mmCIF file of N, CA and C in Angstrom:
data_model
loop_
_atom_site.group_PDB
_atom_site.id
_atom_site.type_symbol
_atom_site.label_atom_id
_atom_site.label_comp_id
_atom_site.label_asym_id
_atom_site.label_seq_id
_atom_site.Cartn_x
_atom_site.Cartn_y
_atom_site.Cartn_z
ATOM 1 N N UNK A 3 161.573 209.949 105.952
ATOM 2 C CA UNK A 3 160.354 210.625 105.534
ATOM 3 C C UNK A 3 160.734 211.844 104.686
ATOM 4 N N UNK A 4 160.079 211.991 103.536
ATOM 5 C CA UNK A 4 160.384 213.116 102.660
ATOM 6 C C UNK A 4 159.643 214.354 103.130
ATOM 7 N N UNK A 5 160.255 215.490 102.860
ATOM 8 C CA UNK A 5 159.628 216.746 103.239
ATOM 9 C C UNK A 5 158.729 217.217 102.099
ATOM 10 N N UNK A 6 157.512 217.589 102.422
ATOM 11 C CA UNK A 6 156.560 218.054 101.420
ATOM 12 C C UNK A 6 156.900 219.496 101.073
ATOM 13 N N UNK A 7 157.054 219.787 99.768
ATOM 14 C CA UNK A 7 157.393 221.162 99.382
ATOM 15 C C UNK A 7 156.239 222.125 99.661
ATOM 16 N N UNK A 8 156.605 223.376 99.931
ATOM 17 C CA UNK A 8 155.594 224.416 100.115
ATOM 18 C C UNK A 8 154.939 224.704 98.761
ATOM 19 N N UNK A 9 153.644 224.739 98.735
ATOM 20 C CA UNK A 9 152.912 225.003 97.496
ATOM 21 C C UNK A 9 152.040 226.238 97.661
ATOM 22 N N UNK A 10 151.911 226.992 96.594
ATOM 23 C CA UNK A 10 151.001 228.133 96.602
ATOM 24 C C UNK A 10 149.585 227.614 96.455
ATOM 25 N N UNK A 11 148.611 228.479 96.694
ATOM 26 C CA UNK A 11 147.205 228.088 96.530
ATOM 27 C C UNK A 11 146.937 227.629 95.091
ATOM 28 N N UNK A 12 147.524 228.338 94.129
ATOM 29 C CA UNK A 12 147.340 227.971 92.722
ATOM 30 C C UNK A 12 147.937 226.591 92.432
ATOM 31 N N UNK A 13 149.093 226.294 93.022
ATOM 32 C CA UNK A 13 149.716 224.989 92.821
ATOM 33 C C UNK A 13 148.889 223.882 93.471
ATOM 34 N N UNK A 14 148.360 224.141 94.655
ATOM 35 C CA UNK A 14 147.498 223.156 95.316
ATOM 36 C C UNK A 14 146.270 222.881 94.462
ATOM 37 N N UNK A 15 145.649 223.932 93.950
ATOM 38 C CA UNK A 15 144.480 223.753 93.087
ATOM 39 C C UNK A 15 144.837 222.943 91.848
ATOM 40 N N UNK A 16 146.022 223.176 91.306
ATOM 41 C CA UNK A 16 146.476 222.448 90.116
ATOM 42 C C UNK A 16 146.707 220.978 90.435
ATOM 43 N N UNK A 17 147.304 220.689 91.577
ATOM 44 C CA UNK A 17 147.514 219.297 91.984
ATOM 45 C C UNK A 17 146.172 218.591 92.134
ATOM 46 N N UNK A 18 145.207 219.255 92.761
ATOM 47 C CA UNK A 18 143.876 218.663 92.930
ATOM 48 C C UNK A 18 143.251 218.371 91.570
ATOM 49 N N UNK A 19 143.371 219.313 90.648
ATOM 50 C CA UNK A 19 142.810 219.107 89.312
ATOM 51 C C UNK A 19 143.486 217.921 88.618
ATOM 52 N N UNK A 20 144.797 217.849 88.732
ATOM 53 C CA UNK A 20 145.527 216.741 88.116
ATOM 54 C C UNK A 20 145.179 215.406 88.771
ATOM 55 N N UNK A 21 145.011 215.412 90.090
ATOM 56 C CA UNK A 21 144.682 214.179 90.806
ATOM 57 C C UNK A 21 143.301 213.658 90.394
ATOM 58 N N UNK A 22 142.362 214.542 90.117
ATOM 59 C CA UNK A 22 141.023 214.136 89.697
ATOM 60 C C UNK A 22 141.016 213.643 88.257
ATOM 61 N N UNK A 23 141.922 214.136 87.439
ATOM 62 C CA UNK A 23 141.955 213.749 86.026
ATOM 63 C C UNK A 23 142.380 212.290 85.892
ATOM 64 N N UNK A 24 141.628 211.508 85.142
ATOM 65 C CA UNK A 24 141.902 210.083 85.007
ATOM 66 C C UNK A 24 143.241 209.794 84.339
ATOM 67 N N UNK A 25 143.591 210.541 83.337
ATOM 68 C CA UNK A 25 144.778 210.231 82.544
ATOM 69 C C UNK A 25 146.070 210.844 83.073
ATOM 70 N N UNK A 26 146.009 211.635 84.107
ATOM 71 C CA UNK A 26 147.222 212.221 84.681
ATOM 72 C C UNK A 26 147.712 211.320 85.799
ATOM 73 N N UNK A 27 148.925 210.810 85.638
ATOM 74 C CA UNK A 27 149.458 209.851 86.611
ATOM 75 C C UNK A 27 150.047 210.560 87.826
ATOM 76 N N UNK A 28 150.218 209.794 88.889
ATOM 77 C CA UNK A 28 150.882 210.308 90.081
ATOM 78 C C UNK A 28 152.334 210.671 89.754
ATOM 79 N N UNK A 29 152.919 209.960 88.801
ATOM 80 C CA UNK A 29 154.294 210.258 88.397
ATOM 81 C C UNK A 29 154.395 211.640 87.760
ATOM 82 N N UNK A 30 153.393 212.030 86.997
ATOM 83 C CA UNK A 30 153.379 213.367 86.390
ATOM 84 C C UNK A 30 153.283 214.438 87.470
ATOM 85 N N UNK A 31 152.499 214.177 88.497
ATOM 86 C CA UNK A 31 152.383 215.121 89.615
ATOM 87 C C UNK A 31 153.720 215.205 90.350
ATOM 88 N N UNK A 32 154.383 214.066 90.532
ATOM 89 C CA UNK A 32 155.701 214.072 91.187
ATOM 90 C C UNK A 32 156.702 214.866 90.351
ATOM 91 N N UNK A 33 156.683 214.685 89.028
ATOM 92 C CA UNK A 33 157.615 215.409 88.155
ATOM 93 C C UNK A 33 157.410 216.917 88.221
ATOM 94 N N UNK A 34 156.171 217.353 88.286
ATOM 95 C CA UNK A 34 155.881 218.789 88.251
ATOM 96 C C UNK A 34 155.950 219.450 89.621
ATOM 97 N N UNK A 35 155.552 218.736 90.681
ATOM 98 C CA UNK A 35 155.421 219.367 91.993
ATOM 99 C C UNK A 35 156.266 218.719 93.090
ATOM 100 N N UNK A 36 156.907 217.592 92.803
ATOM 101 C CA UNK A 36 157.737 216.934 93.803
ATOM 102 C C UNK A 36 156.955 216.224 94.886
ATOM 103 N N UNK A 37 155.706 215.868 94.606
ATOM 104 C CA UNK A 37 154.856 215.183 95.586
ATOM 105 C C UNK A 37 154.776 213.697 95.267
ATOM 106 N N UNK A 38 154.988 212.858 96.262
ATOM 107 C CA UNK A 38 154.814 211.423 96.084
ATOM 108 C C UNK A 38 153.318 211.113 96.071
ATOM 109 N N UNK A 39 152.936 209.903 95.640
ATOM 110 C CA UNK A 39 151.511 209.542 95.713
ATOM 111 C C UNK A 39 150.951 209.688 97.134
ATOM 112 N N UNK A 40 151.744 209.343 98.142
ATOM 113 C CA UNK A 40 151.305 209.503 99.533
ATOM 114 C C UNK A 40 151.084 210.964 99.897
ATOM 115 N N UNK A 41 151.966 211.836 99.382
ATOM 116 C CA UNK A 41 151.808 213.274 99.620
ATOM 117 C C UNK A 41 150.524 213.789 98.974
ATOM 118 N N UNK A 42 150.234 213.290 97.772
ATOM 119 C CA UNK A 42 149.013 213.710 97.070
ATOM 120 C C UNK A 42 147.788 213.271 97.865
ATOM 121 N N UNK A 43 147.823 212.063 98.386
ATOM 122 C CA UNK A 43 146.702 211.559 99.179
ATOM 123 C C UNK A 43 146.511 212.422 100.425
ATOM 124 N N UNK A 44 147.601 212.768 101.099
ATOM 125 C CA UNK A 44 147.512 213.626 102.288
ATOM 126 C C UNK A 44 146.937 214.991 101.928
ATOM 127 N N UNK A 45 147.413 215.553 100.812
ATOM 128 C CA UNK A 45 146.921 216.854 100.376
ATOM 129 C C UNK A 45 145.426 216.791 100.059
ATOM 130 N N UNK A 46 145.020 215.750 99.339
ATOM 131 C CA UNK A 46 143.608 215.600 98.983
ATOM 132 C C UNK A 46 142.751 215.430 100.237
ATOM 133 N N UNK A 47 143.225 214.657 101.193
ATOM 134 C CA UNK A 47 142.480 214.448 102.441
ATOM 135 C C UNK A 47 142.300 215.773 103.181
ATOM 136 N N UNK A 48 143.341 216.601 103.174
ATOM 137 C CA UNK A 48 143.304 217.881 103.879
ATOM 138 C C UNK A 48 142.421 218.900 103.167
ATOM 139 N N UNK A 49 142.441 218.901 101.843
ATOM 140 C CA UNK A 49 141.764 219.933 101.064
ATOM 141 C C UNK A 49 140.305 219.619 100.724
ATOM 142 N N UNK A 50 139.900 218.380 100.840
ATOM 143 C CA UNK A 50 138.555 217.982 100.418
ATOM 144 C C UNK A 50 137.680 217.620 101.614
ATOM 145 N N UNK A 51 136.381 217.624 101.358
ATOM 146 C CA UNK A 51 135.466 217.124 102.381
ATOM 147 C C UNK A 51 135.662 215.612 102.495
ATOM 148 N N UNK A 52 135.237 215.046 103.594
ATOM 149 C CA UNK A 52 135.405 213.611 103.817
ATOM 150 C C UNK A 52 134.763 212.795 102.712
ATOM 151 N N UNK A 53 133.531 213.130 102.342
ATOM 152 C CA UNK A 53 132.844 212.360 101.302
ATOM 153 C C UNK A 53 133.518 212.498 99.941
ATOM 154 N N UNK A 54 133.980 213.697 99.609
ATOM 155 C CA UNK A 54 134.672 213.891 98.338
ATOM 156 C C UNK A 54 135.981 213.117 98.311
ATOM 157 N N UNK A 55 136.698 213.122 99.420
ATOM 158 C CA UNK A 55 137.949 212.373 99.496
ATOM 159 C C UNK A 55 137.692 210.885 99.309
ATOM 160 N N UNK A 56 136.704 210.347 99.997
ATOM 161 C CA UNK A 56 136.385 208.925 99.865
ATOM 162 C C UNK A 56 136.006 208.571 98.433
ATOM 163 N N UNK A 57 135.245 209.440 97.788
ATOM 164 C CA UNK A 57 134.845 209.216 96.403
ATOM 165 C C UNK A 57 136.089 209.223 95.492
ATOM 166 N N UNK A 58 137.002 210.160 95.715
ATOM 167 C CA UNK A 58 138.225 210.237 94.918
ATOM 168 C C UNK A 58 139.092 208.994 95.118
ATOM 169 N N UNK A 59 139.258 208.576 96.384
ATOM 170 C CA UNK A 59 140.078 207.386 96.664
ATOM 171 C C UNK A 59 139.487 206.147 96.020
ATOM 172 N N UNK A 60 138.186 206.008 96.108
ATOM 173 C CA UNK A 60 137.529 204.860 95.484
ATOM 174 C C UNK A 60 137.752 204.881 93.977
ATOM 175 N N UNK A 61 137.698 206.064 93.399
ATOM 176 C CA UNK A 61 137.857 206.227 91.953
ATOM 177 C C UNK A 61 139.295 205.936 91.513
ATOM 178 N N UNK A 62 140.302 206.355 92.282
ATOM 179 C CA UNK A 62 141.692 206.230 91.859
ATOM 180 C C UNK A 62 142.385 204.963 92.342
ATOM 181 N N UNK A 63 141.859 204.326 93.365
ATOM 182 C CA UNK A 63 142.521 203.154 93.936
ATOM 183 C C UNK A 63 142.676 202.056 92.880
ATOM 184 N N UNK A 64 143.917 201.709 92.580
ATOM 185 C CA UNK A 64 144.184 200.621 91.644
ATOM 186 C C UNK A 64 144.005 200.977 90.181
ATOM 187 N N UNK A 65 143.680 202.216 89.874
ATOM 188 C CA UNK A 65 143.474 202.631 88.483
ATOM 189 C C UNK A 65 144.820 202.628 87.762
ATOM 190 N N UNK A 66 144.907 201.896 86.665
ATOM 191 C CA UNK A 66 146.190 201.755 85.979
ATOM 192 C C UNK A 66 146.686 203.067 85.393
ATOM 193 N N UNK A 67 145.807 203.944 84.995
ATOM 194 C CA UNK A 67 146.252 205.195 84.386
ATOM 195 C C UNK A 67 146.863 206.153 85.395
ATOM 196 N N UNK A 68 146.678 205.920 86.684
ATOM 197 C CA UNK A 68 147.258 206.794 87.700
ATOM 198 C C UNK A 68 148.677 206.350 88.082
ATOM 199 N N UNK A 69 149.126 205.210 87.566
ATOM 200 C CA UNK A 69 150.444 204.681 87.897
ATOM 201 C C UNK A 69 151.169 204.310 86.610
ATOM 202 N N UNK A 70 152.288 204.972 86.322
ATOM 203 C CA UNK A 70 153.033 204.755 85.078
ATOM 204 C C UNK A 70 153.395 203.288 84.882
ATOM 205 N N UNK A 71 153.893 202.625 85.906
ATOM 206 C CA UNK A 71 154.334 201.241 85.759
ATOM 207 C C UNK A 71 153.167 200.322 85.401
ATOM 208 N N UNK A 72 152.023 200.511 86.053
ATOM 209 C CA UNK A 72 150.854 199.690 85.746
ATOM 210 C C UNK A 72 150.336 199.996 84.346
ATOM 211 N N UNK A 73 150.355 201.284 83.962
ATOM 212 C CA UNK A 73 149.855 201.685 82.661
ATOM 213 C C UNK A 73 150.715 201.100 81.542
ATOM 214 N N UNK A 74 152.029 201.050 81.742
ATOM 215 C CA UNK A 74 152.938 200.531 80.724
ATOM 216 C C UNK A 74 152.670 199.059 80.420
ATOM 217 N N UNK A 75 152.098 198.327 81.375
ATOM 218 C CA UNK A 75 151.813 196.911 81.199
ATOM 219 C C UNK A 75 150.515 196.657 80.424
ATOM 220 N N UNK A 76 149.702 197.690 80.204
ATOM 221 C CA UNK A 76 148.423 197.522 79.513
ATOM 222 C C UNK A 76 148.606 197.636 78.007
ATOM 223 N N UNK A 77 147.542 197.316 77.250
ATOM 224 C CA UNK A 77 147.576 197.433 75.796
ATOM 225 C C UNK A 77 147.778 198.874 75.350
ATOM 226 N N UNK A 78 147.315 199.832 76.142
ATOM 227 C CA UNK A 78 147.443 201.247 75.798
ATOM 228 C C UNK A 78 148.772 201.832 76.285
ATOM 229 N N UNK A 79 149.638 201.007 76.824
ATOM 230 C CA UNK A 79 150.883 201.473 77.412
ATOM 231 C C UNK A 79 151.819 202.182 76.463
ATOM 232 N N UNK A 80 151.634 201.988 75.159
ATOM 233 C CA UNK A 80 152.510 202.661 74.202
ATOM 234 C C UNK A 80 151.946 203.995 73.720
ATOM 235 N N UNK A 81 150.794 204.391 74.222
ATOM 236 C CA UNK A 81 150.186 205.661 73.831
ATOM 237 C C UNK A 81 150.830 206.806 74.606
ATOM 238 N N UNK A 82 150.918 207.996 73.978
ATOM 239 C CA UNK A 82 151.505 209.139 74.696
ATOM 240 C C UNK A 82 150.645 209.524 75.901
ATOM 241 N N UNK A 83 151.315 209.991 76.964
ATOM 242 C CA UNK A 83 150.636 210.390 78.189
ATOM 243 C C UNK A 83 150.470 211.896 78.229
ATOM 244 N N UNK A 84 149.404 212.349 78.862
ATOM 245 C CA UNK A 84 149.160 213.784 79.009
ATOM 246 C C UNK A 84 149.569 214.206 80.412
ATOM 247 N N UNK A 85 150.332 215.310 80.514
ATOM 248 C CA UNK A 85 150.802 215.789 81.802
ATOM 249 C C UNK A 85 150.026 217.000 82.286
ATOM 250 N N UNK A 86 149.018 217.409 81.571
ATOM 251 C CA UNK A 86 148.225 218.545 82.020
ATOM 252 C C UNK A 86 146.797 218.382 81.534
ATOM 253 N N UNK A 87 145.905 219.028 82.227
ATOM 254 C CA UNK A 87 144.487 218.973 81.879
ATOM 255 C C UNK A 87 144.235 219.768 80.611
ATOM 256 N N UNK A 88 143.183 219.409 79.884
ATOM 257 C CA UNK A 88 142.808 220.145 78.686
ATOM 258 C C UNK A 88 142.534 221.604 78.989
ATOM 259 N N UNK A 89 142.032 221.880 80.188
ATOM 260 C CA UNK A 89 141.683 223.246 80.552
ATOM 261 C C UNK A 89 142.885 224.100 80.977
ATOM 262 N N UNK A 90 144.046 223.469 81.157
ATOM 263 C CA UNK A 90 145.238 224.211 81.587
ATOM 264 C C UNK A 90 145.839 224.948 80.408
ATOM 265 N N UNK A 91 146.171 226.203 80.635
ATOM 266 C CA UNK A 91 146.804 226.995 79.591
ATOM 267 C C UNK A 91 148.299 226.741 79.572
ATOM 268 N N UNK A 92 148.874 226.973 78.403
ATOM 269 C CA UNK A 92 150.334 226.919 78.286
ATOM 270 C C UNK A 92 150.896 225.600 77.946
#
């Protein structure tokens, strides 16, 4: 079992924002924060209300853009990926 890194409140908020964004993959979150998809799911479950979590899971479950390997197999797989939200500075 991997150990989940300690995150600041700002980092947790950023992970949540990235997890909600359709075009940001779980791999991008792992690269920036060291969280596996399972870690992201645990974090989202802990930080969100039950209904919001269920809505997020329904939205992301099986979505090809949330998984690099699945996305690479699609017609859009050769398009550049975004690792941050439009609203993120820097």
